[in-house]
XYZ file of C-alpha atoms in Angstrom:
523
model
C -15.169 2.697 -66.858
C -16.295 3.164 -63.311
C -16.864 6.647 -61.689
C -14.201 5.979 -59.133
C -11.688 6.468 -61.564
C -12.239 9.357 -62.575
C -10.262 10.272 -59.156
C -6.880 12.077 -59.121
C -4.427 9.631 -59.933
C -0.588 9.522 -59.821
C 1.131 9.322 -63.425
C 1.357 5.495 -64.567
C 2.700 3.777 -67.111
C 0.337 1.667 -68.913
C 1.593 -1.998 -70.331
C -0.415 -3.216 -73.608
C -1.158 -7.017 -73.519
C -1.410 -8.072 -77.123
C 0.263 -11.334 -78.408
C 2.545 -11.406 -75.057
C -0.085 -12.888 -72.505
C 2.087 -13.780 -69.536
C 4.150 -12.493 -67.018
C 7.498 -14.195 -66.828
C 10.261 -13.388 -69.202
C 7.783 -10.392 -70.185
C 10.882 -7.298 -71.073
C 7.950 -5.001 -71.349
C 6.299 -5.338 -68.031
C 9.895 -5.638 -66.186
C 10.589 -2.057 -67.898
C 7.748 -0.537 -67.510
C 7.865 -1.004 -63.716
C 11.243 0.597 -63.302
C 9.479 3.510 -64.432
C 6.860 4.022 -61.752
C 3.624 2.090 -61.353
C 2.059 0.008 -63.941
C -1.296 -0.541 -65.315
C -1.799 -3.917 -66.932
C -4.770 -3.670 -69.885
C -6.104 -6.094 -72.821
C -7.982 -4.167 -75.049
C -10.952 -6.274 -76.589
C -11.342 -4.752 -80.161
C -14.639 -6.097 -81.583
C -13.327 -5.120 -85.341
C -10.295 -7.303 -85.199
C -12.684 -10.162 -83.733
C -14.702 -10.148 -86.934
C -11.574 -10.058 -89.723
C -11.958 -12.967 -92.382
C -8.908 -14.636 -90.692
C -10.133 -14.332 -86.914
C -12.542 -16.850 -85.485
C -14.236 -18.252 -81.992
C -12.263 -20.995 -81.459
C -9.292 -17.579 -81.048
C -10.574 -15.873 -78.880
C -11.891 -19.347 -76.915
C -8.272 -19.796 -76.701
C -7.426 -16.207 -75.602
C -10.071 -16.172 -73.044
C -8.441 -18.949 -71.398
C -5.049 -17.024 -71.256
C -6.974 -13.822 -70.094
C -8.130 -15.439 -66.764
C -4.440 -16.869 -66.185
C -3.181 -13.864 -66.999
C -5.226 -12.102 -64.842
C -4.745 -14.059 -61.905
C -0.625 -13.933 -62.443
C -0.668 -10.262 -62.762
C -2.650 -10.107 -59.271
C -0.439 -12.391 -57.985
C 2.007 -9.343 -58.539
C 0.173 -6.784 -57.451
C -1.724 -5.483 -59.992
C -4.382 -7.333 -61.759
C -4.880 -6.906 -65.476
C -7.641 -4.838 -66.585
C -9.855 -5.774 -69.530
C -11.252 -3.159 -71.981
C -13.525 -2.994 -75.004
C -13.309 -0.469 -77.739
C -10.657 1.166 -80.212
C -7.382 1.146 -78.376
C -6.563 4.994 -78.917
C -10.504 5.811 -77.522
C -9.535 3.599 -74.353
C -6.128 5.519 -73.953
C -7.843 8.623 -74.490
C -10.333 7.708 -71.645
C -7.331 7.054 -69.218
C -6.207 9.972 -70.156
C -8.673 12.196 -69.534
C -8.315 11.626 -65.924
C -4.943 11.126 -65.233
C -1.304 11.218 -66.928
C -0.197 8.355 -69.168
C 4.078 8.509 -68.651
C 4.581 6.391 -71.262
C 3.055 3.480 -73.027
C 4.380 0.084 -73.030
C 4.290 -2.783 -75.486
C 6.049 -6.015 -77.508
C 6.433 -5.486 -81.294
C 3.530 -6.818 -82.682
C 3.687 -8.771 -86.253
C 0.187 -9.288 -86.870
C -2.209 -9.405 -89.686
C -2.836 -5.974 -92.086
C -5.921 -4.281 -89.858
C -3.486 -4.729 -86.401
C -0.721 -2.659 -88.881
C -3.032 0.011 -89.565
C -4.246 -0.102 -86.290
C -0.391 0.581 -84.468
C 0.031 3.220 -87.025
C -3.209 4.999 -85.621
C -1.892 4.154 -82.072
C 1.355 5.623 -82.989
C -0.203 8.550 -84.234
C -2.735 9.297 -81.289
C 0.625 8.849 -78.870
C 2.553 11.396 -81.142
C -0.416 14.304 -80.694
C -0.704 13.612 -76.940
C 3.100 13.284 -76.359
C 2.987 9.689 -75.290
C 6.064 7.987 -75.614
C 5.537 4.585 -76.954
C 8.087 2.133 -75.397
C 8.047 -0.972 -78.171
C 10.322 -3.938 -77.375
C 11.396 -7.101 -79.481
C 9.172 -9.495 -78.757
C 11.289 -12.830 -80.548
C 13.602 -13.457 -83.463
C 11.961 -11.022 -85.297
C 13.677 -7.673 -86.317
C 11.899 -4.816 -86.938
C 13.179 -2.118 -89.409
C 15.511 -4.961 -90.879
C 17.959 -3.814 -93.577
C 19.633 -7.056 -94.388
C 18.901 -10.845 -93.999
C 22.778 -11.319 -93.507
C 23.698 -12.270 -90.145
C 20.216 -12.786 -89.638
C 20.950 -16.455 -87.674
C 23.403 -15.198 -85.838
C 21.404 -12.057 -84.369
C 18.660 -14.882 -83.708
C 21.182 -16.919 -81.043
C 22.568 -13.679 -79.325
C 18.798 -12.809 -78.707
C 17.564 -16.157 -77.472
C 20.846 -16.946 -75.307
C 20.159 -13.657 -73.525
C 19.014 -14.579 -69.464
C 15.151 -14.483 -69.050
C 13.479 -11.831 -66.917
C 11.915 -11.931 -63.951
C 8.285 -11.050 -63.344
C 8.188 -7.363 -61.347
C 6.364 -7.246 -57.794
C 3.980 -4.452 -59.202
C 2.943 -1.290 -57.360
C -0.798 -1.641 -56.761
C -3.588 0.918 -57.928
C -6.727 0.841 -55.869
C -10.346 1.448 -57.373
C -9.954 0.374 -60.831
C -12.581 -1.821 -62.275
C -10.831 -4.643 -63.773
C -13.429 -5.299 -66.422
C -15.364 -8.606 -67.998
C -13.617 -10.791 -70.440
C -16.782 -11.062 -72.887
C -17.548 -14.461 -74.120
C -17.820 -15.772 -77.721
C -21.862 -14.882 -78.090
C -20.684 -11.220 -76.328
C -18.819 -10.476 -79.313
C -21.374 -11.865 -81.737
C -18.612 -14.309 -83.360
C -19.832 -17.087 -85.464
C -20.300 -20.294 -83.573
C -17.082 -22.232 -83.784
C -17.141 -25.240 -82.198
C -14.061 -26.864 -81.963
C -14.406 -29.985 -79.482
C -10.706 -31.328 -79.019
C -9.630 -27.562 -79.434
C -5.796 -27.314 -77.106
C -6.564 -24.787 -74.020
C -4.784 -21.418 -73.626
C -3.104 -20.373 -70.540
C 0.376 -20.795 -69.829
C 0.559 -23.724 -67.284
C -1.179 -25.361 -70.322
C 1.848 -24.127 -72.096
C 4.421 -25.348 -69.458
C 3.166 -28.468 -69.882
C 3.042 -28.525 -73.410
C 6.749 -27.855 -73.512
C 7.779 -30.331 -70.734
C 6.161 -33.492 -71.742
C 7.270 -32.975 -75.154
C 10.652 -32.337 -74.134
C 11.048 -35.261 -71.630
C 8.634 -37.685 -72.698
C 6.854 -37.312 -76.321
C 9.353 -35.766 -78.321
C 11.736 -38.568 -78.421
C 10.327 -39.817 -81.926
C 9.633 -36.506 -83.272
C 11.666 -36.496 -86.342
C 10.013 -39.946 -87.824
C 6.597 -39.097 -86.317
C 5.870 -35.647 -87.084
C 4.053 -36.340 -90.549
C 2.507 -39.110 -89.608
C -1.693 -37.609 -89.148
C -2.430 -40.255 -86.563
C 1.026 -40.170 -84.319
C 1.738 -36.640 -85.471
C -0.428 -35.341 -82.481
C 1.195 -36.719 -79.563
C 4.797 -36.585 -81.099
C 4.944 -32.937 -81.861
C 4.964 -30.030 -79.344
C 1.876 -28.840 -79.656
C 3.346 -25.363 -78.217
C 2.653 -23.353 -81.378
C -0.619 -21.695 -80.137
C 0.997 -20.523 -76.717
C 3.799 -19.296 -78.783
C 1.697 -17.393 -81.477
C -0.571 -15.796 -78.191
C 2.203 -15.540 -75.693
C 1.515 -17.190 -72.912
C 5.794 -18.667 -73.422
C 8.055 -16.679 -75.026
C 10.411 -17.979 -77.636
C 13.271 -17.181 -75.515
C 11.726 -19.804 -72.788
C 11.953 -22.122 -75.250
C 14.697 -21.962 -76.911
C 16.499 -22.124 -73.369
C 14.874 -25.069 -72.559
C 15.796 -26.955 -75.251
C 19.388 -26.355 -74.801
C 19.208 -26.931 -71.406
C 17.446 -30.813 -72.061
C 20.112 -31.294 -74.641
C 22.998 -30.440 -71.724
C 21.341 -33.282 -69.734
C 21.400 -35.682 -72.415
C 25.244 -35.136 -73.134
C 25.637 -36.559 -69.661
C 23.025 -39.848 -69.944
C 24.168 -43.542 -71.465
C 23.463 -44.208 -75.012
C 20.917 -46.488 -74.205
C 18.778 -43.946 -72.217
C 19.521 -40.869 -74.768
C 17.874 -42.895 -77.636
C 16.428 -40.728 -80.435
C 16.581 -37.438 -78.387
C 19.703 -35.649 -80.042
C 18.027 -36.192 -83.226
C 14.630 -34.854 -82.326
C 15.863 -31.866 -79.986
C 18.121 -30.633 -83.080
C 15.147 -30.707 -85.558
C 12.849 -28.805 -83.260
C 15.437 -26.317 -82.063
C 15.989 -25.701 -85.955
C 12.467 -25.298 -86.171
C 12.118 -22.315 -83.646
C 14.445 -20.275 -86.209
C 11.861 -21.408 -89.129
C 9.250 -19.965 -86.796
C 10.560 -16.133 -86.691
C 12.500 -16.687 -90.312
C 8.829 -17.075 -91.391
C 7.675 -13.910 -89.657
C 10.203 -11.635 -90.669
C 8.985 -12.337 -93.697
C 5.720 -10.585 -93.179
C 7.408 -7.814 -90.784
C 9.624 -6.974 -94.048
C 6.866 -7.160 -96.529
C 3.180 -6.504 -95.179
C 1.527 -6.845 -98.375
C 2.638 -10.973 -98.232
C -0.917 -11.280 -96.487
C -2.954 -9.804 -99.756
C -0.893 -9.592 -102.800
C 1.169 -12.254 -104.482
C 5.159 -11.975 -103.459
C 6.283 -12.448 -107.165
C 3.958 -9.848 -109.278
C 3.696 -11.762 -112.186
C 1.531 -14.477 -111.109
C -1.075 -11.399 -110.792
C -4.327 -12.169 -112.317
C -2.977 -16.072 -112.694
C -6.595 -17.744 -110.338
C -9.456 -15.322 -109.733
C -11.414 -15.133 -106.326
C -14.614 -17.186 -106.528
C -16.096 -16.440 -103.496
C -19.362 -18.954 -104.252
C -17.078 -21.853 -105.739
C -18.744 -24.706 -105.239
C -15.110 -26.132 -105.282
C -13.804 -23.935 -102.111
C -16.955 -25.293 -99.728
C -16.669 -28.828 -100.677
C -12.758 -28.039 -99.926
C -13.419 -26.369 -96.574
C -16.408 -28.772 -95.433
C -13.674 -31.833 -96.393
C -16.349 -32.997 -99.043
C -14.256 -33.181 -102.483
C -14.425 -36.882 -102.939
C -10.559 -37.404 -102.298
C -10.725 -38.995 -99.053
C -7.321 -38.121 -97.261
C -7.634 -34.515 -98.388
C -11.411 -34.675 -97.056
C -10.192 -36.440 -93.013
C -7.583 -33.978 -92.683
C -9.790 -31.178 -93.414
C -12.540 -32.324 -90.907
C -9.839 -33.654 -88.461
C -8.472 -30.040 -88.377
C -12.343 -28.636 -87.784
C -12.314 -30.690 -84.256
C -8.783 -30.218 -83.030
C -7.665 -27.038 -84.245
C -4.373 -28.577 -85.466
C -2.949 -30.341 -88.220
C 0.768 -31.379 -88.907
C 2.796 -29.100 -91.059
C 2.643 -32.032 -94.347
C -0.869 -32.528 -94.183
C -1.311 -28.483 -93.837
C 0.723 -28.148 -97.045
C -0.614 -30.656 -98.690
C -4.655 -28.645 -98.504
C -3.252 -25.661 -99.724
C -1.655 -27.568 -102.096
C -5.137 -28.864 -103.538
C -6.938 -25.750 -103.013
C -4.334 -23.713 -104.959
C -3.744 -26.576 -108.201
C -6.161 -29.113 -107.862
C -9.180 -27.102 -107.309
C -7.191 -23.813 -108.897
C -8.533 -21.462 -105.822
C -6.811 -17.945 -105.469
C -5.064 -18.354 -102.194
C -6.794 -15.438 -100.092
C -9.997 -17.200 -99.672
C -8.504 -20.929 -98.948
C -6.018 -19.016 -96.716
C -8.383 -17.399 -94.937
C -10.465 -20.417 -94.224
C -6.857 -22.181 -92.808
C -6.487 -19.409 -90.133
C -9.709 -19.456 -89.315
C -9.502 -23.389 -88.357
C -6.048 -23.374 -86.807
C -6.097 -22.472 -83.161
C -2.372 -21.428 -83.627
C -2.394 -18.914 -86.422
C -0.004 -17.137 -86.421
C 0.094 -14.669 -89.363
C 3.501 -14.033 -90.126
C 3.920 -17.461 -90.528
C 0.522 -17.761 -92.484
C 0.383 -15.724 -95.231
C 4.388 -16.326 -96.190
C 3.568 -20.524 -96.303
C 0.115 -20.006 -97.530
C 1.815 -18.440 -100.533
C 4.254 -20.792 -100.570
C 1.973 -23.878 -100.619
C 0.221 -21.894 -103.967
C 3.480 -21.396 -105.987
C 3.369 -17.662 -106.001
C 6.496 -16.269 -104.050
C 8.534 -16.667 -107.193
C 11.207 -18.247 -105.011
C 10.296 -21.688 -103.644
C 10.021 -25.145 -105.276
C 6.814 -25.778 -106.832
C 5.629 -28.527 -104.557
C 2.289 -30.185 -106.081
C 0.955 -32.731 -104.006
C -0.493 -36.052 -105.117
C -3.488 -36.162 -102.667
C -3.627 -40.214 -103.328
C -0.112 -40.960 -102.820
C 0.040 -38.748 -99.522
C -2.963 -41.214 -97.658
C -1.079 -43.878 -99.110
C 2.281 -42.522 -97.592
C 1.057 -40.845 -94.513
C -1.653 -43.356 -93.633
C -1.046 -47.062 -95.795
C -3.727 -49.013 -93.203
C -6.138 -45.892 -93.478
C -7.241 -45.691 -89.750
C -7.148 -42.000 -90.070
C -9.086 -41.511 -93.148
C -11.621 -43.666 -91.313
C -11.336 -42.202 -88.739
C -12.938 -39.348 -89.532
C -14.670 -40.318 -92.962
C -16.885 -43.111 -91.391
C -19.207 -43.067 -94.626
C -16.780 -44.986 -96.337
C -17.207 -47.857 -93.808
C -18.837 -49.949 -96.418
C -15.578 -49.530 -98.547
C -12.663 -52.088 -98.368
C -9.410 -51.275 -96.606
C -7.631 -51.525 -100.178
C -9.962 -48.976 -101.630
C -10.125 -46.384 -98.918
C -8.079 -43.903 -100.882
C -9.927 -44.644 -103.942
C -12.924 -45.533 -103.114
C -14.193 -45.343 -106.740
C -11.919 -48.072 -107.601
C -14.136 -50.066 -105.090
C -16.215 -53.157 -106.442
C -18.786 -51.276 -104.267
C -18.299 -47.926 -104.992
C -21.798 -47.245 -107.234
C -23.797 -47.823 -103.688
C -21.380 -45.120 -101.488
C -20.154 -42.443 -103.506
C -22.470 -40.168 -104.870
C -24.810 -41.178 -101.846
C -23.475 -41.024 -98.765
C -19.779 -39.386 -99.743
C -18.930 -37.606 -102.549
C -17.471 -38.965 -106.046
C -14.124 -36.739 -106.512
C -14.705 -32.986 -107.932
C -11.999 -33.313 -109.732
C -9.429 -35.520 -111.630
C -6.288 -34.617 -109.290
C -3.970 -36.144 -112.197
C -5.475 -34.124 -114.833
C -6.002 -30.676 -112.955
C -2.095 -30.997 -111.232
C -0.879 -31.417 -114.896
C -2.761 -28.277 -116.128
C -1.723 -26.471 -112.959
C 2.093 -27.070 -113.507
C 1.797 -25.835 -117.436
C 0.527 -22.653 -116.181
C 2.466 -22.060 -113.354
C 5.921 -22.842 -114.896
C 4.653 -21.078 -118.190
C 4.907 -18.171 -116.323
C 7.775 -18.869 -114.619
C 9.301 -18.956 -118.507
C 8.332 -15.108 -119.045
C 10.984 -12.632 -119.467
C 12.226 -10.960 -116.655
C 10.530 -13.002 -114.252
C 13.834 -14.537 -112.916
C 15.272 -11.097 -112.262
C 11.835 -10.306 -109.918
C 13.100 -13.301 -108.085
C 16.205 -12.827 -107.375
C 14.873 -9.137 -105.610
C 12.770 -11.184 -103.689
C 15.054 -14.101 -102.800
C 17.909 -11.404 -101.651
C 15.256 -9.911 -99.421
C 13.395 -12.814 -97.789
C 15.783 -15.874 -98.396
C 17.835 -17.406 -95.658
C 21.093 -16.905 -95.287
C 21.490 -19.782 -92.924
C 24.656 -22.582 -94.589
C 22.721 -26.034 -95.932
C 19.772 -25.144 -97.393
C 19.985 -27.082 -100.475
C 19.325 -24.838 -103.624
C 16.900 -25.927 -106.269
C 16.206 -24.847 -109.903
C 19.521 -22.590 -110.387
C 19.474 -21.052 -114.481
C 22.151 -19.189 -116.149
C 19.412 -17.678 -118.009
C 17.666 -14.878 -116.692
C 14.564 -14.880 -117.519
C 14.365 -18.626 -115.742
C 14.087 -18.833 -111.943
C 17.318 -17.760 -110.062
C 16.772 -18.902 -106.453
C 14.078 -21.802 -105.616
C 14.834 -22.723 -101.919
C 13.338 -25.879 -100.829
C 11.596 -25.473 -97.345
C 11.292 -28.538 -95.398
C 9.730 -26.953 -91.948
C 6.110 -26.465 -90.258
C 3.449 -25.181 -92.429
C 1.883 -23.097 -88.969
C 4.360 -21.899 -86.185
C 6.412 -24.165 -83.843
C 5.248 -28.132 -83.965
């Protein structure tokens, strides 16, 4: 921090920038001016940067936010200053040369070290007499008692006007600060060539040509892994950093489906259709989080207790590289695996559907394989992570057991196979009616084995072991009772969710909900 601040200033209210990186329909910001004058900071914490689920191609994406941010907050008045360190050791520096009236910031659900690091926060503001100002940031509750009326709460939230952006009060002589790059923080290279940018006029955009001119077919299109790209949002990063806020959204989806009421059949086409499965989709994005907000432990310990002990972490499993380098011989599993390297995205079947190999087919513990999956997608978003992660791995007790045939999905999701080649071009020597099992090939002695790999494992084989085990222990006593704990305190209460599995005995499972949503935030 510069000398010149260590000048007498007036008292000021400082807003925290965390997962909230814009301006408009920002509560915090709006309140925080009302209060007196405002000082805008980003805090860059170097331990978060270098968590197991945190990765370059993040903060690539927040860095582009940062600058937009930056230049929107001067826009107001005030531009947004940029700090490195522990957040209570930058407050206390602020402090120590002038008062702090209050502290300002959205309700954060993040991953386990940004809990333990609010609880320090909230601790340091206690013993300084700081009052902490923390607002709702989305759907998401915090302190939740009950799931019931849950929905409902959601649409009084979301129907609720937007707010404006404050004209803010400006404070002279502050050194804004750099916004380090990915070598400052000494992140491991990432690169991610077709990776989405942050900011939100990148966001904007996202949202508008979706709504108006890509979404039309978004129902039929979304699991396609070729079409999937263009036909889906593509607004979950900007939602998971900030840069629009679910409210935003959700009123702009309404408003689109007003002006549709009013067009010719022939013009309104698919639209109803599509708008109604997204806007359903923006509840499955907080549903998902309150999940975690609820239940921190979701992101390191299974959700039903008795799968316990069921896979054990192999960190040097020669299974979990091949999985994560898209080199297990099972060639739709291995193109979306290296599509998602380059793009940062994959649609929410496809998503499933690796988890779904890494947690049966290659019997992985899901921490590691999870892990991994944040690390790739430039839109992780925890709280919807770690709840679908276990999900996808059969562990929450609660959900239908959903084993993927790897073979059958290529053969579903991609029958020509232009996506498998397009990003498996080893199997070019390999005819179009063997390109999902290319050992079937007349061919196949001269490819696989040599220049791609023969299959790691027999997927028929391994899903049938996987499904003795995991319904044996779904058999055990008392393990139905455990569910229906969890499935009163995480499952939705929303009216047409079909209910799967329901036993008169106890001891079976009580409550499977099948989940038919996006395996990562907001499509």
């Amino acid at each position: 921090m510069q000398s010149s601040e260590k000048c007498l200033f007036p008292p000021v209210n400082i807003v925290w920038f965390k997962r909230d990186l814009r301006v408009n329909d920002h509560r915090v910001l709006a309140q925080a001016s009302l209060s007196g004058a405002v000082l805008p900071l980003f805090v860059v914490e170097d331990e978060l940067w270098h968590q197991p689920d945190m990765s370059a191609r993040h903060w690539e994406f927040v860095q582009d936010c940062l600058i937009d941010l930056r230049s929107a907050l001067h826009q107001l008045g005030q531009p947004l200053l940029v700090r490195r360190g522990r957040v209570i050791d930058v407050l206390a520096h602020f402090q120590s040369n002038y008062k702090i009236s209050g502290l300002y910031s959205h309700e954060e659900t993040g991953n386990a070290w940004t809990f333990e690091r609010d609880q320090k926060v909230g601790a340091w503001c206690a013993q300084n007499a700081i009052p902490w100002y923390q607002t709702q940031q989305h759907g998401t509750q915090r302190r939740l008692t009950s799931r019931n009326g849950w929905s409902r709460s959601w649409n009084r939230y979301m129907a609720q006007p937007l707010t404006n952006a404050p004209i803010l009060q400006p404070i002279s002589d502050f050194s804004v600060g750099t916004i380090p790059s990915v070598a400052d923080l000494g992140l491991s290279p990432d690169f991610c060539a077709q990776r989405q940018k942050g900011g939100r006029e990148n966001g904007l955009e996202r949202l508008h040509s979706f709504l108006y001119q890509r979404g039309e077919f978004y129902r039929n299109e979304m699991s396609n892994p070729l079409n999937g790209s263009t036909a889906c949002s593509r607004i979950s990063p900007h939602l998971a950093w900030g840069t629009v806020s679910m409210r935003e959204v959700s009123h702009k989806v309404q408003q689109r489906q007003q002006e549709l009421k009013n067009q010719p059949k022939q013009i309104v086409g698919r639209w109803p259709g599509a708008l109604s499965s997204f806007l359903g989709r923006l509840h499955w994005h907080c549903h998902f989080i309150q999940k975690l907000e609820d239940e921190p432990r979701i992101e390191y310990s299974n959700l039903h207790r008795a799968y316990d002990g069921l896979r054990q972490p192999e960190p040097e499993s020669g299974r979990l590289k091949a999985w994560e380098n898209g080199e297990t011989g099972l060639p739709f599993v291995d193109a979306c695996m290296r599509s998602l390297a380059t793009t940062g995205w994959l649609n929410f079947r496809m998503r499933a559907m690796l988890m779904a190999v890494a947690s049966y087919h290659l019997w992985l513990d899901w921490k590691q394989p999870g892990n991994h999956l944040a690390r790739q997608f430039t839109d992780y978003e925890p709280g919807i992570h770690w709840p679908q992660i276990q999900m996808q791995s059969g562990t929450t007790g609660i959900n239908t057991i959903r084993i993927y045939n790897p073979i059958k999905q290529g053969y579903d999701q991609d029958p020509d196979g232009r996506f498998v080649r397009r990003w498996l071009p080893e199997l070019v020597g390999i005819e179009d009616a063997f390109v999902h099992e290319p050992w079937k090939a007349p061919n196949a002695r001269s490819i696989l084995g040599k220049v791609y790999p023969e299959p790691i494992v027999d997927h028929l084989a391994a899903a049938k072991r996987a499904k003795n085990k995991i319904w044996g222990i779904r058999a055990q006593v008392g393990f139905g009772i455990a569910a229906k704990v969890i499935s009163n305190k995480h499952g939705s209460r929303k009216s047409g969710i079909p209910m799967r599995g329901m036993q008169k005995d106890e001891n079976c499972l009580t409550d499977q909900l099948s989940f038919k949503f996006d395996n990562n935030n907001v499509r």
